[in-house]
One Martini backbone bead per residue (centre of mass of N, CA, C, O) as a GRO file, in nm:
protein
  341
    1MET     BB    1   2.672   4.827  -1.335
    2SER     BB    2   2.606   4.614  -1.558
    3GLY     BB    3   2.358   4.504  -1.761
    4SER     BB    4   2.398   4.202  -1.703
    5ALA     BB    5   2.410   4.218  -1.393
    6ALA     BB    6   2.137   4.358  -1.356
    7SER     BB    7   1.967   4.136  -1.483
    8CYS     BB    8   2.046   3.913  -1.282
    9LYS     BB    9   1.950   4.064  -1.028
   10THR     BB   10   1.655   4.091  -1.111
   11ARG     BB   11   1.599   3.790  -1.141
   12GLU     BB   12   1.672   3.712  -0.851
   13ASN     BB   13   1.456   3.888  -0.714
   14ARG     BB   14   1.214   3.751  -0.845
   15LEU     BB   15   1.269   3.467  -0.730
   16ASN     BB   16   1.263   3.544  -0.433
   17ARG     BB   17   0.972   3.649  -0.431
   18PHE     BB   18   0.843   3.387  -0.528
   19LEU     BB   19   0.930   3.213  -0.291
   20ILE     BB   20   0.804   3.378  -0.060
   21GLU     BB   21   0.511   3.376  -0.165
   22SER     BB   22   0.475   3.068  -0.183
   23ILE     BB   23   0.535   3.002   0.114
   24GLY     BB   24   0.320   3.187   0.231
   25ASN     BB   25   0.077   3.042   0.105
   26ARG     BB   26   0.128   2.773   0.248
   27LEU     BB   27   0.090   2.882   0.536
   28ILE     BB   28  -0.198   2.985   0.497
   29GLU     BB   29  -0.305   2.687   0.412
   30GLY     BB   30  -0.159   2.487   0.641
   31ASP     BB   31   0.098   2.363   0.593
   32SER     BB   32   0.340   2.170   0.661
   33LEU     BB   33   0.677   2.165   0.704
   34VAL     BB   34   0.727   1.921   0.525
   35LYS     BB   35   0.578   2.025   0.275
   36ILE     BB   36   0.743   2.285   0.246
   37ARG     BB   37   1.016   2.151   0.205
   38HIS     BB   38   0.934   2.004  -0.056
   39TYR     BB   39   0.853   2.261  -0.208
   40ILE     BB   40   1.129   2.397  -0.211
   41CYS     BB   41   1.268   2.174  -0.372
   42SER     BB   42   1.088   2.197  -0.621
   43LEU     BB   43   1.152   2.491  -0.685
   44PHE     BB   44   1.451   2.465  -0.726
   45PHE     BB   45   1.433   2.274  -0.975
   46CYS     BB   46   1.230   2.441  -1.148
   47LEU     BB   47   1.441   2.702  -1.148
   48LEU     BB   48   1.703   2.616  -1.290
   49PRO     BB   49   1.653   2.716  -1.594
   50PHE     BB   50   1.673   3.036  -1.486
   51GLN     BB   51   1.984   3.086  -1.407
   52ALA     BB   52   2.061   3.087  -1.730
   53ASP     BB   53   2.058   3.197  -2.046
   54ALA     BB   54   2.231   2.985  -2.187
   55ALA     BB   55   2.079   2.733  -2.082
   56LEU     BB   56   1.793   2.809  -2.183
   57ASN     BB   57   1.899   2.813  -2.510
   58GLU     BB   58   2.010   2.541  -2.520
   59ILE     BB   59   2.103   2.278  -2.734
   60VAL     BB   60   2.116   1.914  -2.680
   61ALA     BB   61   1.922   1.825  -2.931
   62VAL     BB   62   1.870   1.668  -3.262
   63VAL     BB   63   1.567   1.518  -3.411
   64ASN     BB   64   1.492   1.528  -3.717
   65GLY     BB   65   1.483   1.861  -3.656
   66GLU     BB   66   1.418   1.822  -3.353
   67MET     BB   67   1.425   1.991  -3.048
   68ILE     BB   68   1.630   1.994  -2.743
   69SER     BB   69   1.633   2.156  -2.454
   70SER     BB   70   1.750   2.235  -2.144
   71PHE     BB   71   1.471   2.287  -2.035
   72ASP     BB   72   1.347   2.013  -2.105
   73LEU     BB   73   1.552   1.842  -1.950
   74GLU     BB   74   1.526   1.967  -1.658
   75ARG     BB   75   1.222   1.900  -1.630
   76GLU     BB   76   1.288   1.585  -1.625
   77VAL     BB   77   1.511   1.571  -1.398
   78ALA     BB   78   1.390   1.689  -1.136
   79PRO     BB   79   1.205   1.451  -1.035
   80GLU     BB   80   1.442   1.249  -1.005
   81MET     BB   81   1.603   1.408  -0.793
   82LEU     BB   82   1.377   1.409  -0.587
   83ARG     BB   83   1.338   1.101  -0.560
   84LEU     BB   84   1.652   1.065  -0.465
   85GLY     BB   85   1.735   1.306  -0.269
   86MET     BB   86   1.910   1.533  -0.384
   87ASP     BB   87   2.186   1.731  -0.268
   88PRO     BB   88   2.354   2.015  -0.371
   89LYS     BB   89   2.565   2.012  -0.109
   90LYS     BB   90   2.662   1.741  -0.185
   91LYS     BB   91   2.872   1.514  -0.261
   92GLY     BB   92   2.821   1.425  -0.608
   93TYR     BB   93   2.597   1.590  -0.747
   94ASP     BB   94   2.715   1.665  -1.027
   95GLU     BB   95   2.753   1.375  -1.124
   96ALA     BB   96   2.458   1.287  -1.094
   97PHE     BB   97   2.334   1.501  -1.275
   98ASP     BB   98   2.489   1.421  -1.530
   99ARG     BB   99   2.400   1.126  -1.546
  100ILE     BB  100   2.090   1.175  -1.550
  101SER     BB  101   2.085   1.362  -1.795
  102ARG     BB  102   2.189   1.154  -2.002
  103MET     BB  103   1.970   0.942  -1.957
  104THR     BB  104   1.728   1.130  -2.016
  105LEU     BB  105   1.808   1.212  -2.301
  106ASP     BB  106   1.796   0.931  -2.422
  107ARG     BB  107   1.494   0.891  -2.363
  108MET     BB  108   1.393   1.140  -2.523
  109ILE     BB  109   1.498   1.051  -2.797
  110ASN     BB  110   1.342   0.787  -2.816
  111SER     BB  111   1.063   0.915  -2.787
  112MET     BB  112   1.081   1.099  -3.037
  113VAL     BB  113   1.132   0.880  -3.245
  114MET     BB  114   0.867   0.719  -3.192
  115THR     BB  115   0.670   0.947  -3.253
  116GLN     BB  116   0.763   0.997  -3.542
  117GLU     BB  117   0.706   0.707  -3.642
  118ALA     BB  118   0.404   0.704  -3.585
  119LYS     BB  119   0.337   0.938  -3.780
  120ARG     BB  120   0.458   0.802  -4.034
  121GLN     BB  121   0.234   0.555  -3.986
  122ASN     BB  122  -0.046   0.698  -3.922
  123ILE     BB  123  -0.068   0.733  -3.617
  124SER     BB  124  -0.343   0.804  -3.396
  125VAL     BB  125  -0.501   1.042  -3.155
  126SER     BB  126  -0.767   1.122  -2.988
  127GLU     BB  127  -0.924   1.325  -2.763
  128ASP     BB  128  -1.084   1.099  -2.621
  129GLU     BB  129  -0.829   0.925  -2.559
  130VAL     BB  130  -0.686   1.133  -2.387
  131GLN     BB  131  -0.911   1.165  -2.176
  132ALA     BB  132  -0.906   0.868  -2.087
  133GLY     BB  133  -0.610   0.873  -1.994
  134LEU     BB  134  -0.652   1.088  -1.776
  135GLN     BB  135  -0.858   0.928  -1.605
  136VAL     BB  136  -0.671   0.693  -1.537
  137PHE     BB  137  -0.461   0.861  -1.391
  138MET     BB  138  -0.648   0.971  -1.168
  139GLN     BB  139  -0.727   0.696  -1.049
  140ARG     BB  140  -0.436   0.588  -0.985
  141SER     BB  141  -0.349   0.860  -0.815
  142ARG     BB  142  -0.584   0.974  -0.638
  143LEU     BB  143  -0.697   1.245  -0.774
  144THR     BB  144  -0.821   1.536  -0.774
  145PRO     BB  145  -0.869   1.796  -0.978
  146GLU     BB  146  -0.738   1.999  -0.780
  147GLU     BB  147  -0.477   1.833  -0.720
  148PHE     BB  148  -0.383   1.815  -1.011
  149ARG     BB  149  -0.345   2.122  -1.060
  150LYS     BB  150  -0.134   2.159  -0.835
  151GLN     BB  151   0.080   1.973  -0.952
  152LEU     BB  152   0.123   2.126  -1.215
  153LYS     BB  153   0.204   2.396  -1.087
  154ALA     BB  154   0.453   2.288  -0.929
  155GLN     BB  155   0.582   2.180  -1.222
  156ARG     BB  156   0.526   2.380  -1.455
  157ILE     BB  157   0.257   2.253  -1.596
  158THR     BB  158   0.039   2.216  -1.832
  159GLU     BB  159  -0.235   2.051  -1.935
  160GLU     BB  160  -0.152   2.039  -2.233
  161GLN     BB  161   0.125   1.907  -2.185
  162PHE     BB  162   0.015   1.655  -2.044
  163ARG     BB  163  -0.164   1.560  -2.280
  164GLU     BB  164   0.074   1.524  -2.476
  165ARG     BB  165   0.206   1.294  -2.320
  166ILE     BB  166  -0.028   1.099  -2.351
  167ARG     BB  167  -0.032   1.091  -2.656
  168GLU     BB  168   0.258   0.980  -2.691
  169LYS     BB  169   0.216   0.720  -2.532
  170ILE     BB  170  -0.005   0.603  -2.714
  171LEU     BB  171   0.150   0.609  -2.976
  172GLN     BB  172   0.381   0.417  -2.883
  173GLU     BB  173   0.203   0.175  -2.810
  174ARG     BB  174   0.089   0.138  -3.099
  175LEU     BB  175   0.350   0.098  -3.243
  176LEU     BB  176   0.434  -0.158  -3.084
  177MET     BB  177   0.184  -0.326  -3.151
  178HIS     BB  178   0.218  -0.323  -3.463
  179ASN     BB  179   0.547  -0.414  -3.458
  180VAL     BB  180   0.526  -0.636  -3.208
  181GLY     BB  181   0.273  -0.761  -3.064
  182MET     BB  182   0.141  -0.894  -3.332
  183ARG     BB  183   0.420  -1.088  -3.366
  184VAL     BB  184   0.355  -1.236  -3.108
  185VAL     BB  185   0.378  -1.586  -3.014
  186VAL     BB  186   0.169  -1.819  -2.830
  187THR     BB  187   0.148  -2.137  -2.768
  188LYS     BB  188  -0.028  -2.406  -2.651
  189ASP     BB  189   0.216  -2.565  -2.549
  190GLU     BB  190   0.330  -2.340  -2.367
  191ILE     BB  191   0.082  -2.311  -2.186
  192GLU     BB  192   0.062  -2.603  -2.083
  193ALA     BB  193   0.347  -2.622  -1.961
  194TYR     BB  194   0.306  -2.392  -1.755
  195TYR     BB  195   0.060  -2.506  -1.609
  196ASN     BB  196   0.198  -2.775  -1.509
  197ALA     BB  197   0.434  -2.611  -1.351
  198HIS     BB  198   0.189  -2.391  -1.215
  199ARG     BB  199  -0.089  -2.487  -1.100
  200GLY     BB  200  -0.101  -2.350  -0.801
  201ALA     BB  201  -0.113  -2.036  -0.919
  202PHE     BB  202  -0.421  -2.105  -1.020
  203SER     BB  203  -0.696  -1.920  -0.898
  204ARG     BB  204  -1.029  -1.884  -0.764
  205ARG     BB  205  -1.293  -1.702  -0.657
  206GLU     BB  206  -1.596  -1.796  -0.495
  207ASN     BB  207  -1.614  -1.549  -0.283
  208VAL     BB  208  -1.769  -1.222  -0.228
  209HIS     BB  209  -1.716  -0.919  -0.040
  210CYS     BB  210  -1.933  -0.634  -0.082
  211ALA     BB  211  -1.981  -0.294  -0.194
  212LEU     BB  212  -2.229  -0.028  -0.277
  213ILE     BB  213  -2.247   0.258  -0.501
  214VAL     BB  214  -2.519   0.484  -0.593
  215TYR     BB  215  -2.563   0.747  -0.802
  216PRO     BB  216  -2.729   1.016  -0.830
  217PRO     BB  217  -2.814   1.249  -1.075
  218SER     BB  218  -2.762   1.510  -0.871
  219VAL     BB  219  -2.460   1.419  -0.881
  220GLN     BB  220  -2.104   1.420  -0.887
  221ALA     BB  221  -1.943   1.134  -0.919
  222GLU     BB  222  -1.643   1.218  -0.966
  223GLN     BB  223  -1.613   1.386  -0.707
  224TRP     BB  224  -1.675   1.159  -0.506
  225ALA     BB  225  -1.458   0.964  -0.607
  226GLY     BB  226  -1.223   1.156  -0.541
  227LYS     BB  227  -1.270   1.163  -0.233
  228ILE     BB  228  -1.227   0.861  -0.190
  229ARG     BB  229  -0.939   0.837  -0.308
  230SER     BB  230  -0.815   1.070  -0.106
  231GLY     BB  231  -0.973   1.035   0.188
  232LYS     BB  232  -1.198   1.258   0.259
  233ILE     BB  233  -1.385   1.001   0.223
  234SER     BB  234  -1.558   0.740   0.289
  235PHE     BB  235  -1.733   0.501   0.143
  236GLU     BB  236  -1.948   0.464   0.368
  237LYS     BB  237  -2.024   0.765   0.403
  238ALA     BB  238  -2.112   0.815   0.111
  239VAL     BB  239  -2.342   0.615   0.113
  240ARG     BB  240  -2.508   0.744   0.347
  241GLU     BB  241  -2.540   1.031   0.200
  242ILE     BB  242  -2.614   0.940  -0.139
  243SER     BB  243  -2.712   0.667  -0.186
  244VAL     BB  244  -2.950   0.452  -0.399
  245GLY     BB  245  -2.881   0.194  -0.284
  246PRO     BB  246  -2.823  -0.068  -0.098
  247ARG     BB  247  -2.760  -0.065   0.234
  248THR     BB  248  -2.680   0.228   0.356
  249GLU     BB  249  -2.666   0.177   0.674
  250VAL     BB  250  -2.396  -0.030   0.592
  251GLY     BB  251  -2.225   0.094   0.346
  252GLY     BB  252  -2.332  -0.114   0.106
  253ASP     BB  253  -2.346  -0.395   0.224
  254ILE     BB  254  -2.416  -0.709   0.034
  255GLY     BB  255  -2.227  -0.922   0.101
  256THR     BB  256  -2.202  -1.256   0.010
  257VAL     BB  257  -2.096  -1.378  -0.317
  258ALA     BB  258  -2.110  -1.588  -0.562
  259ARG     BB  259  -1.946  -1.607  -0.849
  260LYS     BB  260  -2.177  -1.746  -1.025
  261ASP     BB  261  -2.387  -1.494  -0.940
  262LEU     BB  262  -2.236  -1.300  -1.101
  263ASP     BB  263  -2.189  -1.065  -1.302
  264PRO     BB  264  -1.957  -1.061  -1.544
  265SER     BB  265  -1.866  -0.763  -1.493
  266TRP     BB  266  -1.812  -0.809  -1.189
  267GLN     BB  267  -1.605  -1.030  -1.209
  268ASN     BB  268  -1.384  -0.866  -1.359
  269ARG     BB  269  -1.345  -0.665  -1.128
  270LEU     BB  270  -1.317  -0.843  -0.856
  271MET     BB  271  -1.083  -1.051  -0.945
  272SER     BB  272  -0.859  -0.792  -0.961
  273MET     BB  273  -0.901  -0.726  -0.664
  274ASN     BB  274  -0.842  -0.588  -0.351
  275PRO     BB  275  -0.883  -0.546  -0.042
  276GLY     BB  276  -1.022  -0.205  -0.046
  277ASP     BB  277  -1.095  -0.170  -0.324
  278VAL     BB  278  -1.201   0.062  -0.580
  279SER     BB  279  -1.374   0.108  -0.840
  280PRO     BB  280  -1.456   0.229  -1.107
  281ILE     BB  281  -1.676   0.379  -1.285
  282PHE     BB  282  -2.012   0.257  -1.358
  283GLU     BB  283  -2.283   0.115  -1.510
  284LEU     BB  284  -2.624   0.102  -1.342
  285ARG     BB  285  -2.915   0.130  -1.464
  286GLY     BB  286  -2.823   0.439  -1.560
  287LEU     BB  287  -2.612   0.453  -1.329
  288LYS     BB  288  -2.365   0.544  -1.115
  289ALA     BB  289  -2.093   0.324  -0.998
  290GLN     BB  290  -1.944   0.134  -0.712
  291ILE     BB  291  -1.698  -0.097  -0.592
  292LYS     BB  292  -1.618  -0.277  -0.287
  293LEU     BB  293  -1.370  -0.480  -0.162
  294LEU     BB  294  -1.365  -0.662   0.140
  295ASP     BB  295  -1.370  -0.979   0.053
  296PHE     BB  296  -1.251  -1.328   0.035
  297SER     BB  297  -1.347  -1.677  -0.044
  298GLY     BB  298  -1.271  -1.948  -0.166
  299GLU     BB  299  -1.057  -2.157  -0.342
  300SER     BB  300  -0.984  -2.264  -0.685
  301ASP     BB  301  -0.884  -2.429  -0.944
  302MET     BB  302  -0.793  -2.377  -1.252
  303THR     BB  303  -0.829  -2.427  -1.561
  304LEU     BB  304  -0.669  -2.417  -1.852
  305GLU     BB  305  -0.876  -2.232  -1.988
  306GLU     BB  306  -0.888  -2.014  -1.761
  307ALA     BB  307  -0.561  -1.963  -1.749
  308SER     BB  308  -0.462  -1.886  -2.039
  309PRO     BB  309  -0.465  -1.571  -2.046
  310GLN     BB  310  -0.250  -1.535  -1.821
  311ILE     BB  311  -0.024  -1.705  -1.947
  312GLU     BB  312   0.006  -1.551  -2.209
  313ALA     BB  313   0.092  -1.284  -2.077
  314ILE     BB  314   0.345  -1.395  -1.938
  315LEU     BB  315   0.487  -1.503  -2.210
  316ARG     BB  316   0.482  -1.237  -2.380
  317GLU     BB  317   0.654  -1.026  -2.232
  318PRO     BB  318   0.952  -1.117  -2.295
  319LYS     BB  319   0.912  -1.113  -2.602
  320ILE     BB  320   0.841  -0.815  -2.628
  321GLN     BB  321   1.094  -0.693  -2.498
  322GLU     BB  322   1.295  -0.803  -2.705
  323ARG     BB  323   1.162  -0.678  -2.962
  324MET     BB  324   1.150  -0.387  -2.867
  325LYS     BB  325   1.451  -0.333  -2.853
  326ASP     BB  326   1.505  -0.386  -3.154
  327PHE     BB  327   1.311  -0.174  -3.268
  328VAL     BB  328   1.426   0.080  -3.135
  329GLU     BB  329   1.710   0.051  -3.257
  330SER     BB  330   1.623   0.064  -3.558
  331VAL     BB  331   1.495   0.347  -3.543
  332ARG     BB  332   1.742   0.499  -3.429
  333LYS     BB  333   1.940   0.438  -3.670
  334LYS     BB  334   1.758   0.609  -3.882
  335ALA     BB  335   1.818   0.849  -3.727
  336VAL     BB  336   1.888   1.200  -3.693
  337VAL     BB  337   2.142   1.264  -3.446
  338ASP     BB  338   2.223   1.558  -3.242
  339ARG     BB  339   2.442   1.532  -2.982
  340ARG     BB  340   2.544   1.784  -2.709
  341LEU     BB  341   2.591   1.598  -2.418
   0.00000   0.00000   0.00000
């Protein structure tokens, strides 16, 4: 057997052992067969970059001197292939993989160009802002810290790499805000015309029925909030176990409150929530707390003044999208891109 063939065989054996050990660990942890099947698919795609040395080291694009390797590309393509449920054994897989790879590479080039342009314009993101972005992601995805780390491990991404993605996202958003968002104007006449044409679409909740949990200083509020998000414990049970707020015996249910009697900060939270939603953690008299919206009743039409912020956001969006496309294209045209795929 040649040295090259032996090396390939050794690598294949290592991958096989890795697969067997990983699946074994899942069985020991008690995962269902469905979860294990999804895990095998994830491993298959995550290990694709290691199948050939040539592919591992291949450069698929160079953007203003910054390289994108086939490894970088395949790591981005794999989740999309999983989402689409693509089966490598089915006809048309190669064509689909090639098409999605090209589309993904184009997106990666655009993202790299925009990040480079943001840095050129001296736009920066602090570590505190990255951490805040990570917290928002955790809240929206309803993952506990432990579940988040498992997700990263399954996707073979380090937390530092994930934080860098968040940094780049914030950089690009600020770049677009500076160069696009701040230049988009919605006039009062446009807002009034939209309000008159859609008057019935803007209403406000007059009464809200909610529950409250107030965390004592002795507990880790974020950990309990994570358990509630993931469904490991219900909001009501958490209230009964640890809350130092009112009416713990009924799950923190504080009854129905008129909108006008709510604290302004509570109004902002509850008016944008749906029944069953739990708010992010906020400060309440020096302690950490969360609200759960149980129900709402009694709606009345908003005045033009009250509806104006919502209408402005609605009208701004298509204008921003149009200008954003033009801006991205202009930045891309100025970039030196060597695309090899």
